[in-house]
CSV table of C-alpha atoms in Angstrom, one decimal:
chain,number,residue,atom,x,y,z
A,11,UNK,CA,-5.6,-12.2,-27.6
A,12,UNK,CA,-2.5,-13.9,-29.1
A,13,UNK,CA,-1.8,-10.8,-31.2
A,14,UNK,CA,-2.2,-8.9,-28.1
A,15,UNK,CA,1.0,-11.1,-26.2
A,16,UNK,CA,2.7,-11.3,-29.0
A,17,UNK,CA,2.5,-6.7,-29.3
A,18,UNK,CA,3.5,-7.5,-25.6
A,19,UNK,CA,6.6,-9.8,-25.6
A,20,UNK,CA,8.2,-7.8,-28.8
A,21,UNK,CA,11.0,-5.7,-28.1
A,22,UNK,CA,8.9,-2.0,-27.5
A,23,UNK,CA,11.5,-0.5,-29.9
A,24,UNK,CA,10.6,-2.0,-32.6
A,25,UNK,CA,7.2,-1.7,-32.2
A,26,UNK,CA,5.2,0.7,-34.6
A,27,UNK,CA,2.9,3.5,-34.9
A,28,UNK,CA,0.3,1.2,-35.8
A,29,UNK,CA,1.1,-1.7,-33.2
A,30,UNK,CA,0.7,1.0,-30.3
A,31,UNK,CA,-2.5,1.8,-31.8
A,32,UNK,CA,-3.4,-1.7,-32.2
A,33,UNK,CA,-3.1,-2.2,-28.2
A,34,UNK,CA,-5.3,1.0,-27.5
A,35,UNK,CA,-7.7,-0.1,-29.8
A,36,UNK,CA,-7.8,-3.5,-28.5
A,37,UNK,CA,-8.5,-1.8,-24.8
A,38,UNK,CA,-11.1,0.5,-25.9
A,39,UNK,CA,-13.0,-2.2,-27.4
A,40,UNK,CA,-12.6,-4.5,-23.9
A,41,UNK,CA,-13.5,-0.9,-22.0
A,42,UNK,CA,-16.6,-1.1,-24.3
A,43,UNK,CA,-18.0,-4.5,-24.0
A,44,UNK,CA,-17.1,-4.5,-19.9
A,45,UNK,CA,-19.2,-1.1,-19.8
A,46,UNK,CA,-22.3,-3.0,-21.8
A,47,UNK,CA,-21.8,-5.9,-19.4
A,48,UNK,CA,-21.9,-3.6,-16.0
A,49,UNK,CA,-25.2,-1.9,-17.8
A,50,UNK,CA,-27.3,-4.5,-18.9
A,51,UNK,CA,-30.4,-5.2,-17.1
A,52,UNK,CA,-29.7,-8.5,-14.5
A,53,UNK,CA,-33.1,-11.3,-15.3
A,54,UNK,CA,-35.7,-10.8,-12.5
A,55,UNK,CA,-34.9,-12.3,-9.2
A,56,UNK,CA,-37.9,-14.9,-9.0
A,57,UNK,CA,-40.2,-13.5,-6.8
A,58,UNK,CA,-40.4,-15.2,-2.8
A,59,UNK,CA,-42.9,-16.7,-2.0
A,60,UNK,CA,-45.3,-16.7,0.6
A,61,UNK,CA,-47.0,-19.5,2.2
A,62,UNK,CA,-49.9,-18.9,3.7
A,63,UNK,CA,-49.8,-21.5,6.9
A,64,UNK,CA,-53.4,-21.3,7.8
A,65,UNK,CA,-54.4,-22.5,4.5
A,66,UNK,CA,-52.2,-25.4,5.0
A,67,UNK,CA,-54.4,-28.8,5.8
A,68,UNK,CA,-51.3,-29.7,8.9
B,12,UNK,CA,25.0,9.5,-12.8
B,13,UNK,CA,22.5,8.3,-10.2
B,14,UNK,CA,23.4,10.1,-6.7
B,15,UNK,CA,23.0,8.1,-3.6
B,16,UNK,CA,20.4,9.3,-1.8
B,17,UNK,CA,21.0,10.4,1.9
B,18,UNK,CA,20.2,8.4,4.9
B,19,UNK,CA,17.0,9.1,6.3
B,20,UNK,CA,18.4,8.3,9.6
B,21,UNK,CA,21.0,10.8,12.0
B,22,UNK,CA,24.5,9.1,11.3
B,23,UNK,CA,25.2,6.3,13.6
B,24,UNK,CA,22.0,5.8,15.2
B,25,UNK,CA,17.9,4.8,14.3
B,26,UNK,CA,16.8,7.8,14.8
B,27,UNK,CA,15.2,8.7,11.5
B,28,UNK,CA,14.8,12.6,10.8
B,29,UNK,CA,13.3,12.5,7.6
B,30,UNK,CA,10.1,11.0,8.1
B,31,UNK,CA,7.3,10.4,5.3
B,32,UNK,CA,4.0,8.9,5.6
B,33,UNK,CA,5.0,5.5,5.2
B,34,UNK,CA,7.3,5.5,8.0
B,35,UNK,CA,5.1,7.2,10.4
B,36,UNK,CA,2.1,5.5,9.5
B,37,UNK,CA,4.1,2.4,10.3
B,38,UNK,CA,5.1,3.6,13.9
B,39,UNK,CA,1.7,5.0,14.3
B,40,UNK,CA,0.5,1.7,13.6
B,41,UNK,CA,3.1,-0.7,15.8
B,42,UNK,CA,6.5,0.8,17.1
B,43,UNK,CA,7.7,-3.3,15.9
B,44,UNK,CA,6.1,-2.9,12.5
B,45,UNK,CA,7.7,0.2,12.8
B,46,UNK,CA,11.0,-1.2,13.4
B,47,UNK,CA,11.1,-4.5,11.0
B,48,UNK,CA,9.8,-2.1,8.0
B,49,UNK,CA,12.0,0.9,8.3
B,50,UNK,CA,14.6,0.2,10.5
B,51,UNK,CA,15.4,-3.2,9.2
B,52,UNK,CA,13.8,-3.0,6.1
B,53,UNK,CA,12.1,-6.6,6.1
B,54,UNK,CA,9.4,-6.9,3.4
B,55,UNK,CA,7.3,-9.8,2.7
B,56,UNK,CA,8.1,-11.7,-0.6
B,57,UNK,CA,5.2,-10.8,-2.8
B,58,UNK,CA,4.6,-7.0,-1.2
B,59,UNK,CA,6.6,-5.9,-3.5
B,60,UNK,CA,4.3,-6.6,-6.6
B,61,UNK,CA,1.4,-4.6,-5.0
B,62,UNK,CA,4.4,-1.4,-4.4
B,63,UNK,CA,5.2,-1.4,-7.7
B,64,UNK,CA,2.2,-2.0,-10.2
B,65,UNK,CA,1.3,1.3,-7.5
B,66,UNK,CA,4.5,3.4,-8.8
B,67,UNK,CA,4.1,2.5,-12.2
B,68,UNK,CA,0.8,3.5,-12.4
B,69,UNK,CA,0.9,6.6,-11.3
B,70,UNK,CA,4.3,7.7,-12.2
B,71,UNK,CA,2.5,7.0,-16.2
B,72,UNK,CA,-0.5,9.0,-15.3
B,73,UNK,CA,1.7,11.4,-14.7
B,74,UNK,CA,4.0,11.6,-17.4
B,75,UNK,CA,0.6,11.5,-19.4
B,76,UNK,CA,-0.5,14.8,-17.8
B,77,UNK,CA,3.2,16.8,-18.1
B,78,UNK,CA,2.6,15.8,-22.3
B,79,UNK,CA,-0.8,17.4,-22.0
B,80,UNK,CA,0.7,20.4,-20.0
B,81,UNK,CA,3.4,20.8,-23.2
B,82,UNK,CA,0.5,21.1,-25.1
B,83,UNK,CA,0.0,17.4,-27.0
B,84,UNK,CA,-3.2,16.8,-27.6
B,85,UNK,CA,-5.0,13.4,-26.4
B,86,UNK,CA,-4.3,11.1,-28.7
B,87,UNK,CA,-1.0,11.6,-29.2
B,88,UNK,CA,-0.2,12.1,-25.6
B,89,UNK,CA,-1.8,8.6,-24.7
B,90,UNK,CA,0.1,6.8,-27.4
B,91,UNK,CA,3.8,8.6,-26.1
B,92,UNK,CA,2.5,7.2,-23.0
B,93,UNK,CA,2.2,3.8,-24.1
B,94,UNK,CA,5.3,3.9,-26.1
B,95,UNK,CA,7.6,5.0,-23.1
B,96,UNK,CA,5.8,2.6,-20.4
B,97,UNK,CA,6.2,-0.2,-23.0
B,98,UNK,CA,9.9,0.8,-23.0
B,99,UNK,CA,10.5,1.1,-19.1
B,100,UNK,CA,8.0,-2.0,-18.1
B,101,UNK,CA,9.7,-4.1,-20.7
B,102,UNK,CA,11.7,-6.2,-18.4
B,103,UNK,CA,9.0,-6.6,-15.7
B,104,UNK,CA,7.8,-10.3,-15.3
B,105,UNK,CA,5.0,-10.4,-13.0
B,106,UNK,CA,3.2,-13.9,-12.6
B,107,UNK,CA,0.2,-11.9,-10.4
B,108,UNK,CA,-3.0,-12.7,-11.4
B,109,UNK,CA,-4.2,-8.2,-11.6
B,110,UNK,CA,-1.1,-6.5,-10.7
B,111,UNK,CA,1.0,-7.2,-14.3
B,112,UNK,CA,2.3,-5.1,-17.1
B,113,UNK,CA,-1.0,-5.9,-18.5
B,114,UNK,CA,-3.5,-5.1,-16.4
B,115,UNK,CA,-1.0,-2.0,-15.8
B,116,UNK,CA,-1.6,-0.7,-19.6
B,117,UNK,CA,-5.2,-1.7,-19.8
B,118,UNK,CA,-5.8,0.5,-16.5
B,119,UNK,CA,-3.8,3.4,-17.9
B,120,UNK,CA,-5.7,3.4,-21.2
B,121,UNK,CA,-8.9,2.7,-19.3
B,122,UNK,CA,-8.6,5.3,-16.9
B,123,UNK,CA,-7.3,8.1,-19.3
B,124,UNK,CA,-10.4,7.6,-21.7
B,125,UNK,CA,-12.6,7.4,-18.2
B,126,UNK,CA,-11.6,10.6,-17.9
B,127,UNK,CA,-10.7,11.9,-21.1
B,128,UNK,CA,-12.9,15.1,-20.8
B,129,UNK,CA,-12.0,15.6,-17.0
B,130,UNK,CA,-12.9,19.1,-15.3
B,131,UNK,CA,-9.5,18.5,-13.3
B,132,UNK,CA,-7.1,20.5,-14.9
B,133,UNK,CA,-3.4,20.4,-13.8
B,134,UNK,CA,-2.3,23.4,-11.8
B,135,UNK,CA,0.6,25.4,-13.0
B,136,UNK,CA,3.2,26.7,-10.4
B,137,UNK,CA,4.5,29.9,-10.3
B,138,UNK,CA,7.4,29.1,-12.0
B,139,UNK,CA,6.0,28.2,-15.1
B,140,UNK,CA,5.9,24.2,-14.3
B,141,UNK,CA,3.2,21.9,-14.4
B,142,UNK,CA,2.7,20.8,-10.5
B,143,UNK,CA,2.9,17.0,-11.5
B,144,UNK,CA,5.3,14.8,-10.4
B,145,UNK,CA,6.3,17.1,-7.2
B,146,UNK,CA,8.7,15.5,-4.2
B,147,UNK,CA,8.4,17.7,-1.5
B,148,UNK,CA,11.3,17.9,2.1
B,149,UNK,CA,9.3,20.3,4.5
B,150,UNK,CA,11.4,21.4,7.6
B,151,UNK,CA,9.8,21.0,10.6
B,152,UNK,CA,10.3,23.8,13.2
B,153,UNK,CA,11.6,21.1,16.4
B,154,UNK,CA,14.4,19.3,16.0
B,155,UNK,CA,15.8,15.5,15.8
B,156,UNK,CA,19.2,16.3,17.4
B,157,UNK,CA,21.1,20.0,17.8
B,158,UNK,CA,21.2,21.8,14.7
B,159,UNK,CA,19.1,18.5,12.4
B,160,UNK,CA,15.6,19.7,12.1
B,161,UNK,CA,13.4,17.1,11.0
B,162,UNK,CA,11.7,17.1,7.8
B,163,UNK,CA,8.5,15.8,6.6
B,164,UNK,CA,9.3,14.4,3.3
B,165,UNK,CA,6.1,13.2,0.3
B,166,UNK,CA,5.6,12.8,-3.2
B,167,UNK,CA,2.2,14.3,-4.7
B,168,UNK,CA,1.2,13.0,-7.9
B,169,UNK,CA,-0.1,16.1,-9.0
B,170,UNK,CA,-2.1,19.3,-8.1
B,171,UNK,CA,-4.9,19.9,-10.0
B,172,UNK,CA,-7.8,23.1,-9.8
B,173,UNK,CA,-11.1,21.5,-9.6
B,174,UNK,CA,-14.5,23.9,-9.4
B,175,UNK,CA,-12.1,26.5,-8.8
B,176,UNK,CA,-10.7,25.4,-6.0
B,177,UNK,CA,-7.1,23.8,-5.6
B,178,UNK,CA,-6.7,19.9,-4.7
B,179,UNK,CA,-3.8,17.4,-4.5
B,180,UNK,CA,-4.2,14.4,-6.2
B,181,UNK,CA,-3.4,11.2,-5.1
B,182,UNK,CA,-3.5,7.9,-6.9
B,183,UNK,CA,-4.6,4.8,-5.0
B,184,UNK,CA,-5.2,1.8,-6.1
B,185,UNK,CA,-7.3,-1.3,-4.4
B,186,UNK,CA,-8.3,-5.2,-5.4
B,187,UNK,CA,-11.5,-4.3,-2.9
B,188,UNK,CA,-14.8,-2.2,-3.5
B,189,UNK,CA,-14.6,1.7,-4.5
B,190,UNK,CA,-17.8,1.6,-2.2
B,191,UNK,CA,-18.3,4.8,0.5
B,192,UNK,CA,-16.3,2.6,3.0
B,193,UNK,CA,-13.4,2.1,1.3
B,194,UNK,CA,-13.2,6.1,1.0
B,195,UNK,CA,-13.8,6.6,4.7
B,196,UNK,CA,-10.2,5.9,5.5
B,197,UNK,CA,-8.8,9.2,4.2
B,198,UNK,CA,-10.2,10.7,7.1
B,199,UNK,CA,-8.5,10.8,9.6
B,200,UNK,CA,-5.5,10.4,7.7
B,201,UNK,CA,-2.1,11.4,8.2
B,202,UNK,CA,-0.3,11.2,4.5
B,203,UNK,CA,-3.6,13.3,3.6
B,204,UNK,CA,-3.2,15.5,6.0
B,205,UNK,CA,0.6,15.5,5.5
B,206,UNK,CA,-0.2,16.2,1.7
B,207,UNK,CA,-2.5,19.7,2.8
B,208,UNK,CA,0.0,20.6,4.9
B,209,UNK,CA,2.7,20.3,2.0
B,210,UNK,CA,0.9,21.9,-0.5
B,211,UNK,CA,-0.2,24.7,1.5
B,212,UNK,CA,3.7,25.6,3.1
B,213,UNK,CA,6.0,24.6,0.0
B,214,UNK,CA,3.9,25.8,-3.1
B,215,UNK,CA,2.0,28.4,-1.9
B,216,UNK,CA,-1.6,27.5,-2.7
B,217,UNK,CA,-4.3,27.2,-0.7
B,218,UNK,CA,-5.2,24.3,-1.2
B,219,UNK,CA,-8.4,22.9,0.1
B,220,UNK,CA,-7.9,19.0,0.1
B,221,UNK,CA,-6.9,16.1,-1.4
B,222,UNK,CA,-8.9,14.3,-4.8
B,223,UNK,CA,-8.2,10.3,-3.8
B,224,UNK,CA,-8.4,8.7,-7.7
B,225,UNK,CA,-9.2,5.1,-6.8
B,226,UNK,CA,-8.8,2.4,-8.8
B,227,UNK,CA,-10.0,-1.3,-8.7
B,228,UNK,CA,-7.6,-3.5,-10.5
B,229,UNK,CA,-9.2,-6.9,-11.3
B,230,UNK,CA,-8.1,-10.0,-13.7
B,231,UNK,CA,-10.5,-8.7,-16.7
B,232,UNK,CA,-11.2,-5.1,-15.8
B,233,UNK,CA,-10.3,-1.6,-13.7
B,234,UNK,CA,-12.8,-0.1,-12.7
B,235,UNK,CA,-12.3,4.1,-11.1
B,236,UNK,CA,-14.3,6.1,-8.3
B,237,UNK,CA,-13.2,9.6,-6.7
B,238,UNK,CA,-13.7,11.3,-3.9
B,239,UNK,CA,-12.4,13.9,-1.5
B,240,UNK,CA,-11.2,14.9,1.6
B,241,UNK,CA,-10.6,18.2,2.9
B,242,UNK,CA,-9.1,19.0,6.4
B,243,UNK,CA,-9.8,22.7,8.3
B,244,UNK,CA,-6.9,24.8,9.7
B,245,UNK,CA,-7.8,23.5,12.8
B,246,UNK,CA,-7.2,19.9,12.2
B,247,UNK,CA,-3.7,20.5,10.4
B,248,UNK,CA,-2.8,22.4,13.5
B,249,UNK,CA,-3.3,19.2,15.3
B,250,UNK,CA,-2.0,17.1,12.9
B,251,UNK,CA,1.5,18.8,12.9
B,252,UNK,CA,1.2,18.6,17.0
B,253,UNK,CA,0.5,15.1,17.0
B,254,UNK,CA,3.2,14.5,14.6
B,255,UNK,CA,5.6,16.6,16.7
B,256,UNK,CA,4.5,14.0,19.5
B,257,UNK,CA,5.2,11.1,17.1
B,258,UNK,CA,8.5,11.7,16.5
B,259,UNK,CA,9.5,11.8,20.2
B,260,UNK,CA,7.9,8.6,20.6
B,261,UNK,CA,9.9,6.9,17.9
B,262,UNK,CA,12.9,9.0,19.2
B,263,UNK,CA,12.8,7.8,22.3
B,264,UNK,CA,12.1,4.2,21.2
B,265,UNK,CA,15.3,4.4,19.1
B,266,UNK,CA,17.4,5.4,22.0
B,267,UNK,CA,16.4,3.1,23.8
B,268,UNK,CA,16.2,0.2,21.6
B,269,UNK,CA,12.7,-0.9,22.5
B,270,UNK,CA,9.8,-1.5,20.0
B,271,UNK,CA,6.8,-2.7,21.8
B,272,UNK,CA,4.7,-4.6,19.9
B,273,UNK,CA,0.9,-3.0,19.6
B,274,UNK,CA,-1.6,-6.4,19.4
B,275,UNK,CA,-4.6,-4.4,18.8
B,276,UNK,CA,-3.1,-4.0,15.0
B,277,UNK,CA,-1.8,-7.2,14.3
B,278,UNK,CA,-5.1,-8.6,13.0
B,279,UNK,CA,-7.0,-5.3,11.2
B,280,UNK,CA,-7.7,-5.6,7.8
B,281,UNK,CA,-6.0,-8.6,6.0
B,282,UNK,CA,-3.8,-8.6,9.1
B,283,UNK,CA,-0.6,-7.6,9.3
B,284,UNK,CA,2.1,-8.8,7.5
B,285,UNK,CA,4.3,-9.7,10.7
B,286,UNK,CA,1.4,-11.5,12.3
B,287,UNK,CA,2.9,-15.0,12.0
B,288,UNK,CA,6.5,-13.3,12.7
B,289,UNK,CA,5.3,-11.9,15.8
B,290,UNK,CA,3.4,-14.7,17.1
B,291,UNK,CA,6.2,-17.2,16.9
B,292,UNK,CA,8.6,-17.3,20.5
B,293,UNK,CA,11.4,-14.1,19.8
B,294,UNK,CA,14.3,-16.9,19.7
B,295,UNK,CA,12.8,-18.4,16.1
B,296,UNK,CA,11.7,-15.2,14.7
B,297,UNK,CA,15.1,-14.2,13.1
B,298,UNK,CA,14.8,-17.4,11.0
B,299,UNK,CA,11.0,-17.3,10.5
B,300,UNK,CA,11.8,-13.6,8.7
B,301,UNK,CA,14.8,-15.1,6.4
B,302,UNK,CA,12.4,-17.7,5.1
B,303,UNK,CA,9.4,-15.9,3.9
B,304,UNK,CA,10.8,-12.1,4.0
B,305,UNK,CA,13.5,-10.0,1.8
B,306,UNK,CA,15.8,-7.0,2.7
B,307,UNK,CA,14.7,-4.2,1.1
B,308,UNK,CA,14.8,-0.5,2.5
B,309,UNK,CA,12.2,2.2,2.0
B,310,UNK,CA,14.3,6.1,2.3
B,311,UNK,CA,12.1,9.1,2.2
B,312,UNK,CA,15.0,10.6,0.8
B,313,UNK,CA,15.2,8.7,-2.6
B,314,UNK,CA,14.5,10.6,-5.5
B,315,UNK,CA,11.3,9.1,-7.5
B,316,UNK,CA,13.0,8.0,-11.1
């Protein structure tokens, strides 16, 4: 991240070939791990339960 | 040199003869609104952020797709894009949480690798030009005074042919969900409508709706949805009526200096931006506006840079 800001804050014109792809690659691999994140399967919502009330000694 | 762009307004009065969708969506929406926006150009302090994160996106998007119209292939096309937003944005300071130069080049990389291998292609206009970047002035045939037609002025994004059929493409971009709802309010719609009319009278195609490219701009990620909207012959007939209606309403309001304030908008969506404005008593509201509002005009006229 801090090589990111720093890519950021330097003055664009003196920024190279290699920097630019530095910040693309940096975004493709974010694009990446926020695609696995919106695709991986959510943990089972813990089923409801029922109670039966008639079985209930009240 | 930079030309001054002309006055949207006849000389020496508010009545405003070159009208875009942002000026008559305001009217349609409150003849007040209408007058504190356009007239008197108030803004609220931190609108402005939202307006251009909006511009810059897609003005990059689109200097993306006139490189792939010259024939530069992807790659190379996406880094010239990052090297000449880098260069323009370099002096933006933006403390907002998702609308920064950040977020701003993270969406644009995002959203050109999204759709990388898109079955959009760019339309090309008879002259030879890609149709990106395309400001229109359409002359409408009823006048705003003797011998000043009015015109219906826009800026499409880009036109693109899509399952060969012809579409303007508009850029849009939201902080809520890219859910069926949200897409629901391009129709009815007037800039949409507005954009069909445009497309179909100045460049000659027949176009059959608008694309909307939505994008959902969050602190850690963008995410993209599309959808479109098409209107019938029909309902642009009607449109262009009710717009000739429109601008007598404003008309008259200008003459007579009178901009009643419509309630039923003040509180739809987040509300309007007015809403505390409007609900103090008229004698404070001058100062209330000062305090958390700046000056800052919006012409139709003004050529995008």
């Amino acid at each position: 991240l801090s090589e990111l800001s720093e890519l950021f804050d330097r003055d664009p014109l003196k920024l190279t070939k290699t920097d630019r792809r530095a910040i693309i690659q940096k975004y493709r691999d974010d694009r990446q791990k926020f695609l696995l994140g919106q695709k991986a399967p959510r943990a089972a919502k813990p089923k409801s339960q029922v109670i039966d009330l008639d079985s209930l000694d009240i | 040199m930079v030309e001054e762009a002309q006055s949207p307004f006849i000389e020496g009065t508010n009545i405003q003869f070159a009208l875009d969708s942002t000026s008559l969506g305001a009217a349609k929406k409150c003849l007040r609104y209408y007058k504190q926006t356009i007239i008197d150009g108030w803004r609220r302090r931190d609108e402005s952020v939202h307006l251009r994160w909006g511009g810059e996106f897609a003005k990059w998007l689109e200097f993306y797709h006139k490189c792939r119209a010259a024939g530069i292939d992807y790659e190379d096309a996406l880094e010239e894009t990052l090297a000449y937003l880098l260069y323009a944005t370099f002096e933006w300071k933006s403390d907002h949480p998702t609308k920064n130069r950040e977020t701003l080049v993270r969406s644009i990389i995002w959203y050109l690798d999204a759709y990388k291998d898109d079955l959009a292609k760019t339309l090309i206009l008879k002259d030879g030009r890609p149709a990106v970047e395309l400001s229109f002035k359409l002359e409408l045939p009823w006048n705003a005074a003797t011998g000043k037609p009015y015109i219906l002025c826009g800026h499409i994004d880009r036109m693109i042919e899509y399952d060969d059929a012809a579409f303007v493409q508009d850029q849009k971009s939201t902080g809520g969900s890219l859910g069926a709802y949200y897409f629901k309010q391009f129709s009815p719609n007037g800039q949409m409508s507005g954009y069909t009319v445009a497309g179909k009278a100045i460049f000659d195609i027949a176009i059959s709706g608008v694309m909307i490219d939505a994008v959902k701009v969050l602190v850690g990620s963008t995410e993209f949805a599309r959808s479109f909207t098409s209107r019938t012959q029909g309902q642009l007939d009607e449109w262009l009526e009710d717009t000739r209606k429109w601008t007598g309403i404003i008309k008259f309001a200008a003459e007579n200096d009178y901009w009643p304030m419509n309630e039923n908008s003040c509180h739809t969506y987040d509300g309007c931006a007015f809403r505390e404005v409007c609900s103090q008593d008229p004698k404070v509201r001058q100062s209330y506006l000062e305090t958390y509002f700046h000056k800052s005009f919006w012409n139709p006229l003004e050529p995008r840079l």
